[in-house]
CSV table of N, CA and C in Angstrom, one decimal:
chain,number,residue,atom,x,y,z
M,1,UNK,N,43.5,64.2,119.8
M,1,UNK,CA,42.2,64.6,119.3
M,1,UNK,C,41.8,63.7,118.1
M,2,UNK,N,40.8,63.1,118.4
M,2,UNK,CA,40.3,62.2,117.6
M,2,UNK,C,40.0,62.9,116.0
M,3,UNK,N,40.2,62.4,114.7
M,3,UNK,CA,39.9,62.5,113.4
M,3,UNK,C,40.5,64.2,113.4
M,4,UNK,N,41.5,64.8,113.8
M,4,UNK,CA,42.0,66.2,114.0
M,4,UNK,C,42.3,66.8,112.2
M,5,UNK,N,41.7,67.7,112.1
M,5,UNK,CA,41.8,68.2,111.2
M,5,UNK,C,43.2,69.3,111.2
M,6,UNK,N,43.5,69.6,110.0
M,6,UNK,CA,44.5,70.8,110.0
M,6,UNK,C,43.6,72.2,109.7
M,7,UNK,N,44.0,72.9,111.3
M,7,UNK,CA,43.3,74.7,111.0
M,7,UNK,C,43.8,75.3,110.8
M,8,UNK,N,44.0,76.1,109.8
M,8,UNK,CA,45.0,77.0,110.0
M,8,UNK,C,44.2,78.3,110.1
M,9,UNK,N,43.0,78.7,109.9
M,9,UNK,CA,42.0,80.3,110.2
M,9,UNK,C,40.9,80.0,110.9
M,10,UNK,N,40.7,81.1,111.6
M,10,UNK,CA,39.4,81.0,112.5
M,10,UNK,C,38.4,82.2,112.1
M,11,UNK,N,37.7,81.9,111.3
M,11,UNK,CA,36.8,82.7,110.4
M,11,UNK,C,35.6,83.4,111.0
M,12,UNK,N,35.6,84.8,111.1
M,12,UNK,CA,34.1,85.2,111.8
M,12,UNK,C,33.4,85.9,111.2
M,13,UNK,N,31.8,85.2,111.7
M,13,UNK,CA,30.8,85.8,110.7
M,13,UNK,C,29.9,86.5,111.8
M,14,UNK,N,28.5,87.3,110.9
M,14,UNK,CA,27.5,87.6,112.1
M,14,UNK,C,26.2,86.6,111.4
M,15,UNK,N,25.3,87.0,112.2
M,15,UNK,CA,24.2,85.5,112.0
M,15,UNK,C,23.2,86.5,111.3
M,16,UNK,N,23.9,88.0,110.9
M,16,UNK,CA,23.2,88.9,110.0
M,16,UNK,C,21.4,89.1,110.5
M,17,UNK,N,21.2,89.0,111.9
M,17,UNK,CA,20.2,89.4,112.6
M,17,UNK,C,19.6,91.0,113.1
M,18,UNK,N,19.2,91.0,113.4
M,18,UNK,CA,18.5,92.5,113.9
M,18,UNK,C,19.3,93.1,115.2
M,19,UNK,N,19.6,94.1,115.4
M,19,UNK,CA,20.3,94.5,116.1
M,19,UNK,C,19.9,94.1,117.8
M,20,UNK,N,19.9,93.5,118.7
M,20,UNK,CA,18.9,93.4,120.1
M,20,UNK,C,18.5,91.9,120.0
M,21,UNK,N,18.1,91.2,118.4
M,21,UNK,CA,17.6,90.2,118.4
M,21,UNK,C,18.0,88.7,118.7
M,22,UNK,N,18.1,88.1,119.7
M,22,UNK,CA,19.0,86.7,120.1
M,22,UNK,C,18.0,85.8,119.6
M,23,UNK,N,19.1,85.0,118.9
M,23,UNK,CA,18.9,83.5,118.4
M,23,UNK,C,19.7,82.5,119.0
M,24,UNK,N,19.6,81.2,118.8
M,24,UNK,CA,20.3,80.1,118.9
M,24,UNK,C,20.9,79.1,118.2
M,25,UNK,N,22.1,78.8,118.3
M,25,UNK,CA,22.4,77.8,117.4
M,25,UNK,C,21.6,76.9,117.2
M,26,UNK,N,21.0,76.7,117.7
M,26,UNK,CA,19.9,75.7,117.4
M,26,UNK,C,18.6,76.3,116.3
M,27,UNK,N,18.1,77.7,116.6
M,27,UNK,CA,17.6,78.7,115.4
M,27,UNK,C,18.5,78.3,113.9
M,28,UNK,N,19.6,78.7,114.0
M,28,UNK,CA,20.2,79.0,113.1
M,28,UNK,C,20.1,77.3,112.7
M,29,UNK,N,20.4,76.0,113.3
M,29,UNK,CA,20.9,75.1,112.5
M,29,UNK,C,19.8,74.7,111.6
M,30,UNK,N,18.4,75.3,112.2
M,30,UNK,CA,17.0,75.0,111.5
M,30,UNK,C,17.0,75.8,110.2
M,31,UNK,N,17.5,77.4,110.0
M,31,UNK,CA,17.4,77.7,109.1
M,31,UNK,C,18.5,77.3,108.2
M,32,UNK,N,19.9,76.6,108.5
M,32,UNK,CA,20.6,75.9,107.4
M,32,UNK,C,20.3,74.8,106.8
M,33,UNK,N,19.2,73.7,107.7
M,33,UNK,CA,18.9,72.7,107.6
M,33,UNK,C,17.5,72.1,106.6
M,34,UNK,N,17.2,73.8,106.6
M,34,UNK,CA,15.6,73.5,106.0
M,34,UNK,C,15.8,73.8,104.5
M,35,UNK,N,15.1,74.0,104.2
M,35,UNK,CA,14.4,74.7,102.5
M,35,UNK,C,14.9,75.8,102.3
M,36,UNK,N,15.6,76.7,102.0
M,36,UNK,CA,16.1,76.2,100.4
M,36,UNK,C,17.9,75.3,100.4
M,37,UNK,N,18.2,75.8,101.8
M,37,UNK,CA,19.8,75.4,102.1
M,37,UNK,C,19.6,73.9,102.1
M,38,UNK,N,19.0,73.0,103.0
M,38,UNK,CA,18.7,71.8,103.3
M,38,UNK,C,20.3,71.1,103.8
M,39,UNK,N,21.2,71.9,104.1
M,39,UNK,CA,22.3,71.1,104.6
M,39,UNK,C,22.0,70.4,105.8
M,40,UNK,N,23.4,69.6,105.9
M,40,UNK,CA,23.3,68.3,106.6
M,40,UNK,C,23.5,68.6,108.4
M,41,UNK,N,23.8,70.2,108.7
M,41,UNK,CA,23.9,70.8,109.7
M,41,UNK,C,24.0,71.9,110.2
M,42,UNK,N,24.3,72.8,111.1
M,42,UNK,CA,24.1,74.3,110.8
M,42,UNK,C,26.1,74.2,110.3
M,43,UNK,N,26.3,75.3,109.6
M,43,UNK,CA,27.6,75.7,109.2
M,43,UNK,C,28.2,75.7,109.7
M,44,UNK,N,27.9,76.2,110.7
M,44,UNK,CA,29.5,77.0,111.7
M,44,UNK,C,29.9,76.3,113.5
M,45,UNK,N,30.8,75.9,113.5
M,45,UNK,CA,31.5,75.2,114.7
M,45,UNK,C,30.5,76.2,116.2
M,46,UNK,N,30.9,77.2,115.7
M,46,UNK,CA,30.5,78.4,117.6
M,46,UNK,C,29.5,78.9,117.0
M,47,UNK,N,28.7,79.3,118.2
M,47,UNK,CA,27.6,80.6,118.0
M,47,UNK,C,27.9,81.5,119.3
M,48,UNK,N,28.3,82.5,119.4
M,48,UNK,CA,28.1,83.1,120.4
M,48,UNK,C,26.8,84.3,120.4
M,49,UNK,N,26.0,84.3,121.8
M,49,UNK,CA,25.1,84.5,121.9
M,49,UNK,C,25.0,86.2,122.1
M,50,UNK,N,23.9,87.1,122.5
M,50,UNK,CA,24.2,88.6,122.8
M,50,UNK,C,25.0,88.6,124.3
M,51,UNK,N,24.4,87.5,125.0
M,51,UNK,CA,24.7,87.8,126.4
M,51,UNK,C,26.3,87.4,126.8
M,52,UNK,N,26.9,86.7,125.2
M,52,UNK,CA,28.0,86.1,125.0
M,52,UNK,C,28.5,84.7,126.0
M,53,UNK,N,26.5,84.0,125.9
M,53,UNK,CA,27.2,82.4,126.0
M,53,UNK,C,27.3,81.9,124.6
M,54,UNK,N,28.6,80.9,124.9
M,54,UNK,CA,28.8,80.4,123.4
M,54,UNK,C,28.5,78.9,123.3
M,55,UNK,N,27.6,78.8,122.2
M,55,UNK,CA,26.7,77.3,121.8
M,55,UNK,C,28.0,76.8,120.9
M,56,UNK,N,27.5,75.5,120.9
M,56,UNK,CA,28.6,74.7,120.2
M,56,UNK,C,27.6,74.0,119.1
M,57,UNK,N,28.2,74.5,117.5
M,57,UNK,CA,27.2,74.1,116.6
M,57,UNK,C,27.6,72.9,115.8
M,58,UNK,N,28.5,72.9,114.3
M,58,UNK,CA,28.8,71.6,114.1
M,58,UNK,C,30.0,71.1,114.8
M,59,UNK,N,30.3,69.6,114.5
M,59,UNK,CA,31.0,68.9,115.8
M,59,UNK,C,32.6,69.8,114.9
M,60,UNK,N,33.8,70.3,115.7
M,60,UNK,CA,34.6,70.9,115.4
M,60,UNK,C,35.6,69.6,114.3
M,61,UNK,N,35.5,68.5,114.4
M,61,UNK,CA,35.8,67.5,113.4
M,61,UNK,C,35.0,67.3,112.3
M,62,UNK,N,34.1,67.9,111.8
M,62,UNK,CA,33.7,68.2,111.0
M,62,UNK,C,34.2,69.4,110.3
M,63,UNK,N,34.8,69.4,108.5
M,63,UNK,CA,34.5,70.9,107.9
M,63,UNK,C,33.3,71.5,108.1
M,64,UNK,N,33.4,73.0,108.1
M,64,UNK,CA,32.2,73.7,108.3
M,64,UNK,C,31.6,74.2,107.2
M,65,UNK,N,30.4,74.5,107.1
M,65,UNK,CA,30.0,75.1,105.4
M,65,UNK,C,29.8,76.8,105.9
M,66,UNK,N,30.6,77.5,105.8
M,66,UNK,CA,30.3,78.6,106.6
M,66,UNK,C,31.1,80.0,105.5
M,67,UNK,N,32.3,79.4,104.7
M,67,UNK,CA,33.0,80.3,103.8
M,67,UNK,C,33.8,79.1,102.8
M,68,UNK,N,32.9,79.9,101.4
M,68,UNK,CA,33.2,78.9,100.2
M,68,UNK,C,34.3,78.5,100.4
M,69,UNK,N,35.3,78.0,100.1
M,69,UNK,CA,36.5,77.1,99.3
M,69,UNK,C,37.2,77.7,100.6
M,70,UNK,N,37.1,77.5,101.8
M,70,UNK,CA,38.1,77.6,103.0
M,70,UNK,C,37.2,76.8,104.1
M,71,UNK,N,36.4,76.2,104.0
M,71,UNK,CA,35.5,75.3,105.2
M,71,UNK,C,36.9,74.4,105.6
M,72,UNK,N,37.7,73.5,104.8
M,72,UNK,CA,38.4,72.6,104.9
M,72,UNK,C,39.6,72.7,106.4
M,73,UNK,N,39.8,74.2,106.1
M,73,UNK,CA,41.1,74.4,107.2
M,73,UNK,C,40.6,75.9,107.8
M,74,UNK,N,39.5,75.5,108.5
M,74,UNK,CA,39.1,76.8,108.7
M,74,UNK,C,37.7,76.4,110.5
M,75,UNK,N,37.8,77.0,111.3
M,75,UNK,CA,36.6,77.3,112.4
M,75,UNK,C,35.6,78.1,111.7
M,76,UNK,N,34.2,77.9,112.0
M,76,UNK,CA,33.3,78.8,111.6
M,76,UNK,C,32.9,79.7,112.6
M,77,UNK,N,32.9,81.0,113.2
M,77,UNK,CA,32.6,81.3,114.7
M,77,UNK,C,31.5,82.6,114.0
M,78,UNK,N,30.2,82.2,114.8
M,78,UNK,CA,29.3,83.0,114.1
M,78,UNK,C,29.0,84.2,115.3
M,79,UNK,N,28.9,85.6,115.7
M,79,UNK,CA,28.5,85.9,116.6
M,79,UNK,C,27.0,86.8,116.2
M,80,UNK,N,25.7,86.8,117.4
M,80,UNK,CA,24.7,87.3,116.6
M,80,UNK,C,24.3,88.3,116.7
M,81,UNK,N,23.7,88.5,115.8
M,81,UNK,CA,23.9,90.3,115.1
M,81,UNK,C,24.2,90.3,113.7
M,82,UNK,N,24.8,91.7,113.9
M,82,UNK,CA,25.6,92.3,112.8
M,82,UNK,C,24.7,93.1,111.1
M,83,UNK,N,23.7,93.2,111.9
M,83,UNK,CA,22.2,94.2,111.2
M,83,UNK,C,21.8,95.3,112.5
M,84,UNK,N,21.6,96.6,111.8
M,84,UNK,CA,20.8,97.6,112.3
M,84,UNK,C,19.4,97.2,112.9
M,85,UNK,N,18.5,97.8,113.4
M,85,UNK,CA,17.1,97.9,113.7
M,85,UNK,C,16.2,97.8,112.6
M,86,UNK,N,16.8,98.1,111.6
M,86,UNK,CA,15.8,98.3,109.7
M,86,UNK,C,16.2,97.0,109.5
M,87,UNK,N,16.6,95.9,110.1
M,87,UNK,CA,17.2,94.5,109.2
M,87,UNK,C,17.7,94.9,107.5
M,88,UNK,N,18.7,95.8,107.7
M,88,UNK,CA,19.4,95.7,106.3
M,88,UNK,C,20.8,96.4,106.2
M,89,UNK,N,20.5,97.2,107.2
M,89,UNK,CA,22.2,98.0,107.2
M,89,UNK,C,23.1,97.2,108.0
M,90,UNK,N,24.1,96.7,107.7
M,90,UNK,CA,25.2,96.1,108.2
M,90,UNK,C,26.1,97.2,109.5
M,91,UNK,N,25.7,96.3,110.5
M,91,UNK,CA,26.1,97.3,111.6
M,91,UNK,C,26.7,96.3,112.5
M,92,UNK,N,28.3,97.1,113.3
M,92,UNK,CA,29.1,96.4,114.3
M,92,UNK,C,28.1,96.2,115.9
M,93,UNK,N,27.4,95.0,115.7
M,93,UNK,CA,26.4,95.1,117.4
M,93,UNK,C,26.8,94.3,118.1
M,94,UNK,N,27.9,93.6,117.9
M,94,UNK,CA,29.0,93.1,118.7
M,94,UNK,C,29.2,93.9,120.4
M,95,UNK,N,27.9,93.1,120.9
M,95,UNK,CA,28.2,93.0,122.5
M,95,UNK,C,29.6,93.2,123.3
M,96,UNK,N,29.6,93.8,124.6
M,96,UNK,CA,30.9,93.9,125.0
M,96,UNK,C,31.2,92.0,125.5
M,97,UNK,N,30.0,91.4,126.4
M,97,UNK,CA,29.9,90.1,126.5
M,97,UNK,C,30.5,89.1,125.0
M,98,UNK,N,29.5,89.2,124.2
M,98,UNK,CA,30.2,88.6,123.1
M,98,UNK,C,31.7,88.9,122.7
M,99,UNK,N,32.5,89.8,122.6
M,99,UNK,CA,33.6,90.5,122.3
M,99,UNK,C,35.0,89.3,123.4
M,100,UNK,N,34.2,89.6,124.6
M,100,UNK,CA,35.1,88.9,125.7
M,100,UNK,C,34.9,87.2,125.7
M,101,UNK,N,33.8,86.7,125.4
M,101,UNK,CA,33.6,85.5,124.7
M,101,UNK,C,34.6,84.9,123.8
M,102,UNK,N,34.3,86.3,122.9
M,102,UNK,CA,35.1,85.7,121.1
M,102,UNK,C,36.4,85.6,121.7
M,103,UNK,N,37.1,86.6,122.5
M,103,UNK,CA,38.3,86.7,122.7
M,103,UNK,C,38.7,85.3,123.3
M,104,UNK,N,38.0,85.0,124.2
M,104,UNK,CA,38.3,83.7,125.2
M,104,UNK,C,38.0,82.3,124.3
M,105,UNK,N,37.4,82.5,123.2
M,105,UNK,CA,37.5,81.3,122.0
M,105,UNK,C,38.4,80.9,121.7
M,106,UNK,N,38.8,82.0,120.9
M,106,UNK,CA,40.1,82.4,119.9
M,106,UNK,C,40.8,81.7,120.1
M,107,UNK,N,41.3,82.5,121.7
M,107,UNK,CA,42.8,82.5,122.5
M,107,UNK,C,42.5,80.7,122.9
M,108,UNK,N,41.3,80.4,123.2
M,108,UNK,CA,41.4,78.8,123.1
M,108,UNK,C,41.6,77.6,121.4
M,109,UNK,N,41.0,78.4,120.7
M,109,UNK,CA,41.7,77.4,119.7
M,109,UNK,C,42.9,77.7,119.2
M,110,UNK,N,43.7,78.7,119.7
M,110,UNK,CA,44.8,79.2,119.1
M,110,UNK,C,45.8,78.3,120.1
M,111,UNK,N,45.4,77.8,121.3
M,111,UNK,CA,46.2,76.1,122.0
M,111,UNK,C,46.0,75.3,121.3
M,112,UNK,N,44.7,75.0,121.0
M,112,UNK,CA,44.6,73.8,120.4
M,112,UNK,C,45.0,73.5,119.0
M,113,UNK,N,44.6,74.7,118.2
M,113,UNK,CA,45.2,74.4,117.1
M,113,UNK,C,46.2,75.2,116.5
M,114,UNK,N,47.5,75.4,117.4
M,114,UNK,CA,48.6,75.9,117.5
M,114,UNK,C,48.4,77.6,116.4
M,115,UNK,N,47.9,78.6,116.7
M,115,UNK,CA,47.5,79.9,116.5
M,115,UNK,C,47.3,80.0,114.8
M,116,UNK,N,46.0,79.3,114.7
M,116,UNK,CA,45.1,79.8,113.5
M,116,UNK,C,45.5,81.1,113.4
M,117,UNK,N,45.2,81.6,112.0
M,117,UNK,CA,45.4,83.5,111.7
M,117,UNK,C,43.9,83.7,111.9
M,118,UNK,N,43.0,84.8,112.3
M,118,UNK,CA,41.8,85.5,112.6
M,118,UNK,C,41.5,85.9,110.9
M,119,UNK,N,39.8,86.3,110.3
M,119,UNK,CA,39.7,86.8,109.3
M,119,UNK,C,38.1,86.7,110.0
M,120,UNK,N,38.1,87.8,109.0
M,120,UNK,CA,36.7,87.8,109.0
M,120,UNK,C,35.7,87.1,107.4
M,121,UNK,N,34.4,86.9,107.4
M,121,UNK,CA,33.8,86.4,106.4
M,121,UNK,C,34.5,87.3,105.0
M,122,UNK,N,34.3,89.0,105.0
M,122,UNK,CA,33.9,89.9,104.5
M,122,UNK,C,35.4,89.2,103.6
M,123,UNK,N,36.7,89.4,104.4
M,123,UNK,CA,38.0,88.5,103.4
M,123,UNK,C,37.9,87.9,102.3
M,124,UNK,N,37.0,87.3,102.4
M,124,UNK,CA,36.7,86.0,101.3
M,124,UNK,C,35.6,85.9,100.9
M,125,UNK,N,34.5,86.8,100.6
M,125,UNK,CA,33.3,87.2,100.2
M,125,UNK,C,33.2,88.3,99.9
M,126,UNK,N,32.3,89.3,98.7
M,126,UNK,CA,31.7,90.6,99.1
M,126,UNK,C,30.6,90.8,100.0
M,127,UNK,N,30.0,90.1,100.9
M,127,UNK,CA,29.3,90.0,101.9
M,127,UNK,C,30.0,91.2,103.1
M,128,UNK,N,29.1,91.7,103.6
M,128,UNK,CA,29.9,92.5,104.8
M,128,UNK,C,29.9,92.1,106.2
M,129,UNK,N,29.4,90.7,105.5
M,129,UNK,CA,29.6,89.9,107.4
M,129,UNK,C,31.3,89.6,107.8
M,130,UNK,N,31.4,90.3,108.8
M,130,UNK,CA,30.7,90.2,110.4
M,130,UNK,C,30.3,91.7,110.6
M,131,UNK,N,30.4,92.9,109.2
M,131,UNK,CA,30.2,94.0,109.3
M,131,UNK,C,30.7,94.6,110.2
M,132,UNK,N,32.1,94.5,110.1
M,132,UNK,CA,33.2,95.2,110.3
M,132,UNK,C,34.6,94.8,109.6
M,133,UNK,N,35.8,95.0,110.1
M,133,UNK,CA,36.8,95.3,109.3
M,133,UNK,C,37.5,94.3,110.8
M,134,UNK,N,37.5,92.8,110.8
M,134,UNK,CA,38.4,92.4,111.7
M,134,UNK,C,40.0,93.1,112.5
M,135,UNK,N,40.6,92.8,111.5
M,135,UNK,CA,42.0,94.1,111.6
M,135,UNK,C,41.7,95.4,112.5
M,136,UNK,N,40.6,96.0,112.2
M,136,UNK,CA,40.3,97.3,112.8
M,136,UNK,C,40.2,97.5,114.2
M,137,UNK,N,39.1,95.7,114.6
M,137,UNK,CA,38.4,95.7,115.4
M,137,UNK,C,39.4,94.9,116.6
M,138,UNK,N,40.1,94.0,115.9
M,138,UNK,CA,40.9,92.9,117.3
M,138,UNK,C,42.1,93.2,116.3
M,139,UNK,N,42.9,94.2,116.4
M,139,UNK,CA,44.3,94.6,115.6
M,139,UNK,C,44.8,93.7,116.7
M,140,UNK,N,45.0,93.1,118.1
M,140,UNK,CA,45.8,92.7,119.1
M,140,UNK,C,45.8,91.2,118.6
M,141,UNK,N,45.0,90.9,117.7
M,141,UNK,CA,44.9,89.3,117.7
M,141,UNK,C,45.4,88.7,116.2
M,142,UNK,N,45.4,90.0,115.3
M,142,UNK,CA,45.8,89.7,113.7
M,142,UNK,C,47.0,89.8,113.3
């Protein structure tokens, strides 16, 4: 693998959207790209979608800007969701598609980059994204 970085976590966030409401990595890299963020790409390596296809966002040789002071050794895997219907309550809307997706990620960068540990944003932030308790949710993977 060309320019291979060292992973050692695979970090999941939600894209903190409306519950029902599908975006694109390509959405999302607009809104990291513009005013006020203006970064140089969207954050996060994966997007997986509601229907649980998964987009491929910054190039995975690239750090991600997705969780302060852990981008370096870390995947950004965004899945979308993770808001209520009122856009403000932090709710698990993690699709059974997306779920089977994330699983089939994981368990792929966990070859490639010999079994990263799983975490969620909320670990390393008071943010409540991915708006759940990873541990809780994929105890079989942590």
């Amino acid at each position: 693998m060309k320019n291979r970085r060292e992973i050692r976590r695979v970090i999941l966030h939600c894209s903190a959207t409306r519950e029902g409401q599908d975006v694109s990595a390509k959405t999302i890299k607009r809104w990291h790209t513009s005013p006020p963020r203006n970064w140089s790409d969207i954050g996060y390596h994966y997007v997986i979608r509601l229907d649980g296809t998964i987009e491929r966002g910054r190039s995975i040789y690239r750090p991600g800007a997705h969780t302060k002071g852990h981008n370096a050794d870390s995947v950004g895997v965004c899945y979308i969701g993770g808001v209520q219907e009122n856009g403000k309550t932090p709710k698990d809307t993690m699709t059974e598609a997306q779920e089977r997706s994330f699983r089939a990620l994981y368990s792929a960068l966990c070859i490639v980059f010999d079994d990263p540990s799983l975490h969620g944003h909320n670990e390393f932030s008071t943010k409540a994204c991915p708006s759940f308790k990873v541990e809780d949710k994929f105890p079989d993977l942590v």
